[in-house]
Coordinates of C-alpha atoms and ligand atoms in Angstrom, one line a residue:
M46 CA -22.2 43.0 -52.7
A47 CA -22.1 44.1 -48.7
R48 CA -25.7 42.2 -48.3
Q49 CA -24.8 39.0 -50.2
I50 CA -21.5 38.5 -48.5
E51 CA -23.8 38.7 -45.1
Q52 CA -26.1 36.3 -46.3
Y53 CA -23.8 33.9 -48.1
V54 CA -20.5 33.8 -46.2
P55 CA -21.0 31.5 -42.8
E56 CA -21.0 33.5 -39.6
Q57 CA -18.1 31.5 -38.7
F58 CA -16.0 33.0 -41.4
L59 CA -17.5 36.4 -41.9
E60 CA -15.9 37.7 -38.4
L61 CA -12.4 35.9 -39.2
V62 CA -12.6 37.6 -42.7
K63 CA -14.0 41.1 -41.1
D64 CA -11.2 41.1 -38.4
I65 CA -8.4 40.4 -40.8
S66 CA -9.6 43.2 -42.9
K67 CA -9.4 45.5 -40.2
R68 CA -5.8 44.7 -39.5
A69 CA -4.9 44.9 -42.7
T70 CA -6.7 48.5 -43.2
E71 CA -4.7 49.4 -39.7
R72 CA -1.3 48.5 -41.9
G73 CA -2.3 50.3 -45.1
Q74 CA -3.3 47.2 -47.0
R75 CA -6.5 46.2 -48.9
V76 CA -7.9 42.8 -48.4
Y77 CA -10.6 41.1 -51.5
L78 CA -12.3 38.0 -51.6
V79 CA -11.4 36.9 -54.8
G80 CA -11.9 33.5 -57.5
G81 CA -14.4 30.6 -56.8
I82 CA -16.0 32.1 -54.2
V83 CA -17.4 35.3 -56.1
R84 CA -18.4 33.5 -58.9
D85 CA -20.2 31.1 -56.8
M86 CA -21.5 33.3 -54.5
L87 CA -23.1 35.3 -58.0
L88 CA -24.5 32.0 -59.1
G89 CA -26.0 31.3 -55.6
Y90 CA -23.8 27.9 -55.4
P91 CA -22.8 26.9 -52.2
N92 CA -18.6 27.4 -51.9
F93 CA -16.7 27.9 -48.7
D94 CA -13.2 28.0 -50.1
I95 CA -12.5 31.3 -48.8
D96 CA -9.7 32.5 -50.5
L97 CA -8.5 36.2 -50.2
V98 CA -5.9 38.4 -52.0
V99 CA -4.1 41.2 -50.0
E100 CA -2.6 44.2 -51.8
G101 CA 0.6 44.1 -49.9
D102 CA 2.1 41.6 -47.8
A103 CA 0.2 38.9 -47.3
V104 CA 2.5 36.8 -45.1
K105 CA 3.1 39.8 -42.8
L106 CA -1.0 40.1 -42.5
A107 CA -1.3 36.4 -41.6
Q108 CA 1.6 36.9 -39.1
N109 CA -0.1 39.5 -37.5
V110 CA -3.2 37.8 -37.2
A111 CA -1.4 34.5 -35.7
E112 CA 0.0 36.7 -33.0
T113 CA -3.1 37.5 -31.5
S114 CA -5.4 34.6 -32.2
Q115 CA -5.9 30.8 -31.7
V116 CA -4.7 29.6 -34.9
R117 CA -1.9 27.9 -36.8
L118 CA -0.3 30.0 -39.3
L119 CA 0.8 28.0 -42.2
V120 CA 3.6 29.9 -44.9
H121 CA 4.8 30.1 -48.6
H122 CA 7.5 32.7 -48.5
R123 CA 8.4 31.7 -52.2
F124 CA 4.5 32.7 -53.3
G125 CA 3.9 35.1 -50.9
T126 CA 0.7 33.0 -49.4
A127 CA -0.5 32.2 -45.9
K128 CA -3.1 29.7 -44.4
L129 CA -4.7 30.4 -41.3
K130 CA -6.2 27.3 -39.8
Y131 CA -8.6 27.8 -36.9
D132 CA -10.3 25.1 -35.1
N133 CA -13.0 24.3 -37.8
V134 CA -12.0 26.8 -40.9
T135 CA -8.9 27.4 -43.2
L136 CA -8.4 30.7 -44.7
D137 CA -5.9 31.2 -47.7
L138 CA -4.3 34.6 -47.8
A139 CA -2.3 35.7 -51.2
T140 CA -0.1 38.3 -51.8
A141 CA -1.7 40.1 -55.0
R142 CA 0.9 39.6 -57.8
K143 CA 1.9 39.7 -61.2
E144 CA 2.8 36.7 -63.3
T145 CA 5.1 35.9 -66.4
Y146 CA 5.6 32.6 -68.1
K147 CA 9.2 32.4 -69.4
R148 CA 8.1 29.2 -71.2
P149 CA 4.6 27.4 -72.0
G150 CA 3.8 24.9 -69.4
A151 CA 6.3 25.9 -66.7
L152 CA 5.8 27.7 -63.3
P153 CA 5.3 31.4 -63.6
T154 CA 8.1 33.8 -62.5
V155 CA 5.8 35.8 -59.6
T156 CA 6.0 39.9 -58.5
P157 CA 4.0 41.7 -56.1
G158 CA 1.4 43.5 -58.0
T159 CA -2.4 45.1 -57.9
L160 CA -5.6 43.5 -57.3
K161 CA -5.7 43.8 -61.0
D162 CA -3.1 42.4 -62.1
D163 CA -3.9 39.5 -60.0
L164 CA -7.1 39.1 -61.5
I165 CA -5.6 39.2 -65.2
R166 CA -3.1 36.2 -64.4
R167 CA -6.4 33.8 -63.6
D168 CA -7.7 31.5 -65.9
F169 CA -11.0 32.6 -66.9
S170 CA -13.1 36.1 -66.9
I171 CA -16.2 34.2 -64.2
N172 CA -12.8 33.4 -62.0
A173 CA -11.5 37.1 -62.1
M174 CA -13.3 38.7 -60.1
G175 CA -12.4 40.1 -56.3
I176 CA -15.0 41.7 -53.9
S177 CA -13.8 44.5 -51.6
L178 CA -13.6 43.7 -47.7
A179 CA -12.1 47.2 -46.6
A180 CA -14.4 49.6 -44.5
N181 CA -14.8 52.3 -46.9
D182 CA -15.9 50.1 -49.7
Y183 CA -17.1 47.0 -48.0
G184 CA -19.0 44.5 -50.7
E185 CA -17.7 46.5 -53.7
L186 CA -17.2 44.0 -57.0
F187 CA -13.9 44.7 -59.0
D188 CA -14.9 43.1 -62.3
P189 CA -12.3 44.5 -64.6
Y190 CA -12.7 41.8 -67.2
N191 CA -16.5 41.5 -67.4
G192 CA -16.6 38.3 -65.7
E193 CA -20.3 39.3 -64.3
S194 CA -21.4 39.4 -67.8
D195 CA -20.2 36.4 -69.0
L196 CA -21.5 34.4 -66.2
E197 CA -24.7 36.4 -67.1
R198 CA -24.3 34.9 -70.9
Q199 CA -23.2 31.4 -69.5
L200 CA -19.8 31.6 -71.1
I201 CA -16.4 30.3 -70.3
R202 CA -13.7 32.9 -71.6
I203 CA -9.8 33.4 -71.5
L204 CA -8.5 36.8 -70.9
H205 CA -5.9 36.8 -73.6
P206 CA -5.1 35.0 -76.4
E207 CA -2.1 33.0 -74.8
S208 CA -3.5 31.7 -72.0
F209 CA -4.0 27.8 -72.9
S210 CA -0.5 27.9 -74.3
D211 CA 0.7 29.4 -71.1
D212 CA -0.8 27.0 -69.1
A213 CA -2.8 24.2 -70.7
T214 CA -4.0 22.7 -67.5
R215 CA -6.7 25.4 -68.2
I216 CA -8.2 23.4 -71.1
L217 CA -8.9 20.8 -68.4
R218 CA -10.3 23.4 -66.4
G219 CA -12.2 25.3 -68.6
V220 CA -14.1 21.9 -69.8
C221 CA -14.7 20.9 -66.5
Y222 CA -16.5 24.3 -65.5
E223 CA -18.2 24.0 -68.7
Q224 CA -19.6 21.1 -67.8
R225 CA -20.4 21.9 -64.2
F226 CA -22.4 24.7 -64.9
G227 CA -24.1 23.9 -68.2
F228 CA -22.2 26.8 -69.7
E229 CA -20.3 27.0 -73.4
F230 CA -16.8 28.6 -74.5
E231 CA -16.8 31.6 -76.0
A232 CA -16.2 31.4 -79.9
K233 CA -12.6 33.1 -79.8
T234 CA -11.5 31.0 -76.5
A235 CA -13.2 27.6 -78.1
Q236 CA -10.9 28.5 -81.3
L237 CA -7.7 29.1 -79.2
L238 CA -8.7 26.0 -76.9
K239 CA -8.7 23.6 -79.9
R240 CA -5.3 25.6 -81.5
D241 CA -3.9 24.4 -78.2
I242 CA -4.4 21.1 -77.3
P243 CA -0.8 20.5 -78.6
M244 CA 0.5 22.3 -75.4
L245 CA -0.6 19.6 -73.1
D246 CA 2.4 18.1 -74.0
T247 CA 4.3 21.1 -72.1
L248 CA 2.9 20.3 -68.8
S249 CA 4.6 18.4 -66.2
G250 CA 2.8 14.6 -65.1
D251 CA 1.5 16.2 -61.7
R252 CA 0.2 19.2 -63.4
I253 CA -2.2 16.8 -65.6
R254 CA -2.7 14.7 -62.8
H255 CA -4.1 17.0 -60.7
E256 CA -6.3 18.6 -62.7
L257 CA -7.6 14.8 -63.2
E258 CA -8.1 14.8 -59.4
H259 CA -9.8 17.7 -59.6
I260 CA -12.2 16.7 -62.5
F261 CA -12.8 13.5 -60.6
E262 CA -14.1 15.6 -57.7
E263 CA -16.7 16.9 -59.8
R264 CA -20.2 15.3 -59.1
R265 CA -20.5 14.2 -62.5
P266 CA -17.1 13.8 -63.8
E267 CA -18.1 11.5 -66.7
L268 CA -19.9 14.4 -68.0
V269 CA -15.9 15.9 -68.0
I270 CA -14.3 12.8 -69.2
K271 CA -16.7 12.9 -72.3
R272 CA -16.2 16.2 -73.3
L273 CA -12.3 15.9 -73.2
G274 CA -12.8 13.0 -75.6
E275 CA -14.5 14.8 -78.1
L276 CA -12.7 17.7 -78.5
G277 CA -9.5 15.1 -78.4
V278 CA -7.8 16.2 -74.9
L279 CA -7.8 12.5 -73.8
T280 CA -5.9 11.2 -77.1
R281 CA -3.5 13.9 -76.5
I282 CA -2.7 12.6 -73.0
S283 CA -2.5 8.9 -73.8
S284 CA -3.1 7.8 -77.4
S285 CA -6.2 5.1 -77.2
F286 CA -8.1 7.0 -74.4
K287 CA -11.7 7.1 -75.6
G288 CA -13.9 8.6 -72.8
D289 CA -17.1 7.5 -74.7
G290 CA -20.7 6.4 -73.2
W291 CA -18.9 3.3 -71.8
I292 CA -17.7 5.5 -69.2
A293 CA -20.2 7.4 -68.6
E294 CA -22.2 4.5 -67.3
K295 CA -19.6 2.7 -65.6
F296 CA -18.8 6.0 -63.4
D297 CA -22.4 6.4 -62.8
R298 CA -22.4 2.6 -61.0
A299 CA -19.3 3.2 -59.4
R300 CA -20.6 6.0 -57.6
G301 CA -23.7 3.8 -56.5
L302 CA -21.0 1.8 -54.7
K303 CA -18.3 3.5 -53.4
K304 CA -17.3 6.1 -50.5
P305 CA -16.7 9.4 -51.6
A306 CA -12.9 9.2 -50.5
Q307 CA -11.9 5.8 -52.7
L308 CA -14.0 7.0 -55.8
P309 CA -11.3 9.1 -57.6
T310 CA -9.2 5.6 -57.6
L311 CA -11.9 3.7 -59.0
Y312 CA -12.7 6.6 -61.4
F313 CA -8.8 6.2 -62.7
C314 CA -9.2 2.3 -62.6
L315 CA -12.4 2.5 -64.8
L316 CA -10.4 5.4 -66.9
I317 CA -8.1 2.8 -68.0
Y318 CA -10.0 -0.1 -68.4
S319 CA -9.6 -0.1 -72.3
L320 CA -5.7 0.5 -72.4
S321 CA -3.4 -2.1 -73.6
E322 CA -0.6 -3.1 -71.0
T323 CA 1.9 -1.0 -72.7
K324 CA -0.7 1.8 -73.0
I325 CA -0.9 1.7 -69.2
E326 CA 2.4 1.9 -68.8
Q327 CA 2.7 4.8 -70.7
F328 CA -0.1 6.8 -68.9
L329 CA 1.6 5.7 -65.7
A330 CA 4.8 7.4 -66.9
R331 CA 3.5 10.1 -68.3
L332 CA 1.1 11.5 -65.2
N333 CA 4.1 10.4 -62.7
M334 CA 1.2 8.3 -61.0
P335 CA 1.8 7.4 -57.2
A336 CA 2.8 3.5 -56.3
K337 CA -0.3 2.8 -54.9
L338 CA -2.6 4.2 -57.8
S339 CA -0.3 2.4 -60.4
R340 CA -0.9 -0.7 -58.4
A341 CA -4.7 -0.7 -58.2
M342 CA -4.5 0.5 -62.1
R343 CA -2.2 -2.2 -63.1
D344 CA -4.2 -5.1 -61.0
T345 CA -7.4 -4.3 -62.8
L346 CA -5.6 -4.9 -66.1
R347 CA -4.2 -8.0 -64.4
L348 CA -7.6 -9.1 -63.5
K349 CA -9.5 -8.4 -66.3
A350 CA -7.5 -10.7 -68.5
S351 CA -8.0 -13.4 -65.6
L352 CA -11.6 -12.8 -65.5
P353 CA -12.5 -15.7 -68.2
L354 CA -11.4 -18.3 -65.1
M355 CA -14.2 -16.2 -63.1
D356 CA -17.0 -17.0 -65.4
K357 CA -16.7 -20.7 -65.2
S358 CA -19.8 -22.6 -64.0
S359 CA -18.6 -24.3 -60.7
L360 CA -16.4 -22.5 -58.4
K361 CA -16.2 -22.9 -54.3
P362 CA -16.2 -19.6 -53.0
S363 CA -12.6 -20.7 -51.6
E364 CA -11.6 -21.0 -55.2
I365 CA -12.9 -17.5 -55.5
Y366 CA -11.4 -16.4 -52.7
Y367 CA -7.7 -17.5 -53.8
L368 CA -8.4 -16.0 -57.2
L369 CA -9.0 -12.7 -56.0
R370 CA -7.4 -12.3 -52.7
D371 CA -4.3 -11.0 -54.3
Y372 CA -5.9 -7.8 -56.3
E373 CA -6.2 -4.6 -54.4
P374 CA -9.8 -4.3 -53.3
L375 CA -10.6 -1.2 -55.9
A376 CA -9.2 -3.1 -58.7
V377 CA -11.6 -5.8 -58.0
Q378 CA -14.5 -3.3 -57.7
A379 CA -13.7 -1.6 -60.7
N380 CA -13.9 -5.1 -62.4
A381 CA -17.3 -6.0 -60.8
I382 CA -17.9 -2.7 -62.3
A383 CA -16.8 -3.0 -65.8
S384 CA -17.6 -6.9 -66.1
E385 CA -20.8 -7.4 -68.5
S386 CA -21.5 -11.2 -67.1
V387 CA -23.7 -11.0 -64.4
V388 CA -22.0 -14.3 -62.7
V389 CA -18.8 -12.4 -62.9
H390 CA -19.9 -9.7 -61.4
D391 CA -21.8 -11.2 -58.3
R392 CA -18.9 -12.9 -57.5
L393 CA -16.2 -10.4 -57.4
Q394 CA -19.2 -8.4 -55.2
L395 CA -19.2 -11.5 -53.0
F396 CA -16.0 -11.5 -52.4
L397 CA -15.4 -7.8 -51.9
K398 CA -18.6 -7.5 -49.6
K399 CA -18.4 -11.2 -47.5
M400 CA -15.4 -13.3 -48.3
R401 CA -12.7 -10.7 -47.7
H402 CA -13.5 -10.6 -44.4
V403 CA -14.1 -14.1 -43.4
R404 CA -12.1 -15.0 -40.5
T405 CA -11.8 -18.3 -38.7
S406 CA -12.9 -18.3 -35.2
L407 CA -10.2 -20.1 -33.7
D408 CA -7.0 -18.5 -33.7
G409 CA -3.2 -19.7 -33.5
E410 CA -3.5 -19.7 -29.4
E411 CA -7.0 -21.8 -29.3
L412 CA -5.1 -24.2 -31.8
K413 CA -2.2 -24.4 -29.8
G414 CA -4.7 -25.4 -27.1
L415 CA -6.0 -28.5 -28.8
G416 CA -2.3 -29.8 -29.8
I417 CA -1.7 -28.3 -33.3
S418 CA 2.0 -27.0 -33.7
A419 CA 3.3 -23.3 -33.9
G420 CA 4.9 -23.6 -37.8
P421 CA 3.8 -24.6 -41.1
E422 CA 1.5 -27.2 -39.5
M423 CA -1.0 -24.4 -37.8
G424 CA -0.2 -22.3 -41.0
K425 CA -1.6 -25.3 -43.1
V426 CA -4.4 -26.4 -40.3
L427 CA -5.5 -22.3 -40.5
R428 CA -5.6 -22.4 -44.1
I429 CA -7.8 -25.4 -44.0
L430 CA -10.3 -24.1 -41.3
H431 CA -10.5 -20.7 -43.1
R432 CA -11.6 -22.4 -46.7
A433 CA -13.9 -24.9 -45.0
K434 CA -15.3 -21.9 -43.4
L435 CA -16.0 -19.8 -46.7
D436 CA -17.0 -23.0 -48.5
G437 CA -19.8 -23.5 -45.7
E438 CA -18.5 -26.6 -44.7
V439 CA -17.6 -25.4 -40.7
K440 CA -19.8 -22.9 -39.3
T441 CA -19.7 -22.8 -35.5
R442 CA -16.6 -22.7 -33.4
E443 CA -17.0 -26.5 -32.7
D444 CA -16.9 -27.5 -36.3
E445 CA -14.0 -26.0 -36.8
E446 CA -12.6 -27.6 -33.4
K447 CA -13.6 -31.0 -34.5
L448 CA -11.9 -30.4 -38.1
A449 CA -9.0 -29.1 -36.2
I450 CA -8.5 -32.3 -33.9
S451 CA -9.0 -34.6 -37.2
L452 CA -6.7 -32.5 -38.8
R453 CA -4.1 -33.3 -36.2
A454 CA -4.8 -36.5 -36.3
G455 CA -5.2 -36.9 -39.9
D456 CA -3.0 -35.8 -43.2
V457 CA -2.8 -32.3 -43.4
N458 CA -0.6 -33.0 -46.4
S459 CA -3.7 -33.2 -48.6
E460 CA -3.8 -29.6 -48.6
P461 CA -4.1 -28.8 -52.7
E462 CA -0.8 -27.6 -53.8
H463 CA -2.4 -24.5 -55.6
L464 CA -4.6 -23.3 -52.7
R465 CA -1.1 -23.1 -50.5
D466 CA 0.5 -19.9 -49.4
Ligands
LIG260 P1 -13.2 24.8 -57.5 O1 -14.7 25.3 -57.3 O2 -13.4 24.1 -58.9 O3 -12.5 25.1 -56.3 P2 -12.3 27.7 -57.6 O4 -12.1 28.8 -58.6 O5 -11.9 27.5 -56.7 O6 -13.0 26.4 -58.6 P3 -9.2 26.6 -57.8 O7 -8.9 25.2 -58.3 O8 -9.7 25.9 -56.1 O9 -11.0 26.6 -58.4 O10 -8.4 27.6 -57.7 C1 -8.5 29.3 -57.6 C2 -8.7 30.0 -58.6 O11 -7.2 30.3 -58.5 C3 -9.7 29.9 -59.2 O12 -11.0 30.8 -59.1 C4 -8.4 30.7 -60.5 O13 -9.1 31.9 -60.3 C5 -7.2 30.6 -60.2 N1 -6.8 29.4 -60.6 C6 -6.6 28.1 -60.1 N2 -5.6 27.5 -61.1 C7 -5.3 28.3 -62.4 C8 -4.5 28.1 -63.4 N3 -4.1 27.2 -63.9 N4 -4.7 29.3 -64.1 C9 -4.9 30.7 -63.7 N5 -5.8 30.9 -62.4 C10 -5.7 29.5 -61.7
LIG261 MG1 -11.6 26.4 -54.9

């Protein structure tokens, strides 16, 4: 595959990779491209996550590279892995390893091994291929488990019968590849996947959550969620998850609205939209969900419960603002996407796009200049100005000045109680 490597791997990587391989040869080590990049190279899909496996000590090799190049080195001694961070690219090096599982779901025990050992510990045959980068057999494909043939037959196949029970994240990963590539599970793999769904219970919350986050980076994660629903994987994670057509439609809408960085959180908020308060707490605990993400999800359901207030015929903009301002913006966004009411949708969008960015033209200093004293009076005047601005009652700076002056003279206690901070 020498020619494919030259065509496929971007120039800036290629030079670095060749330099690493040359040093490896000098040290009596061998380096291979492995995993996703090999699979995607054979499929003709772009992938610039370069994973290298070293037969020999990858950490020492990476240290050798770092001694003479402008590169930041990050080392994980326990796993025998190293990251080389160049200005604009990162390379991952791993010592070829053998793994054994003490118990299902646990992290494996690791000892050094050959490329073949390293490939058999992988999730699926299509991810268990390596390409040599050594000078004497540069470009040779190592495919001891027939991954290339499975790629051709469009099959997802595990490498041994206990694969899913050793590590049930592979159930989630497998469905992800199945949907991404439009492949099928090989018959025996499909059977074992179904058998081992209960093994999801052996996984830590962090591991399940990471796989869901991985799924949420897919181009169309709803396909994966739907399939996980059909297979009974979702209900194993939380008993009232559905993953039906509703999710597909909402995920699709979410993509039209949000920047990629915020999408995963929004997907999580939509995923839990039909859960009850008790179920969501169980789900957050099960996935050991971080505080910020938990808040967005809880807010989503809290706001969902008070959406009827948002559907009333007459609401002033300022009233909408005060009803929504305490929720995480992504929770508001999730409800805008999820709500079946056009009125609610438009109001929530208006809040997100306009209202929450509205500021008074006058600041505290300027109000002081108008004779308003710092402290509670100032707070009230600012709130009244802000509301008036939201409601279009003041438009210009001069309008605000006039209103502020009238408030100074007039009765600021007329501020309705429910709108106070
Ligand atoms: P993607 O395109 O989704 O990133 P990838 O193949 O690069 O696909 P990663 O999650 O980046 O997937 O993992 C890199 C490689 O590590 C995989 O190709 C696979 O060989 C191996 N791997 C990852 N997770 C597991 C696992 N749970 N069990 C076995 N092997 C795994
Ligand atoms: Mg990858």
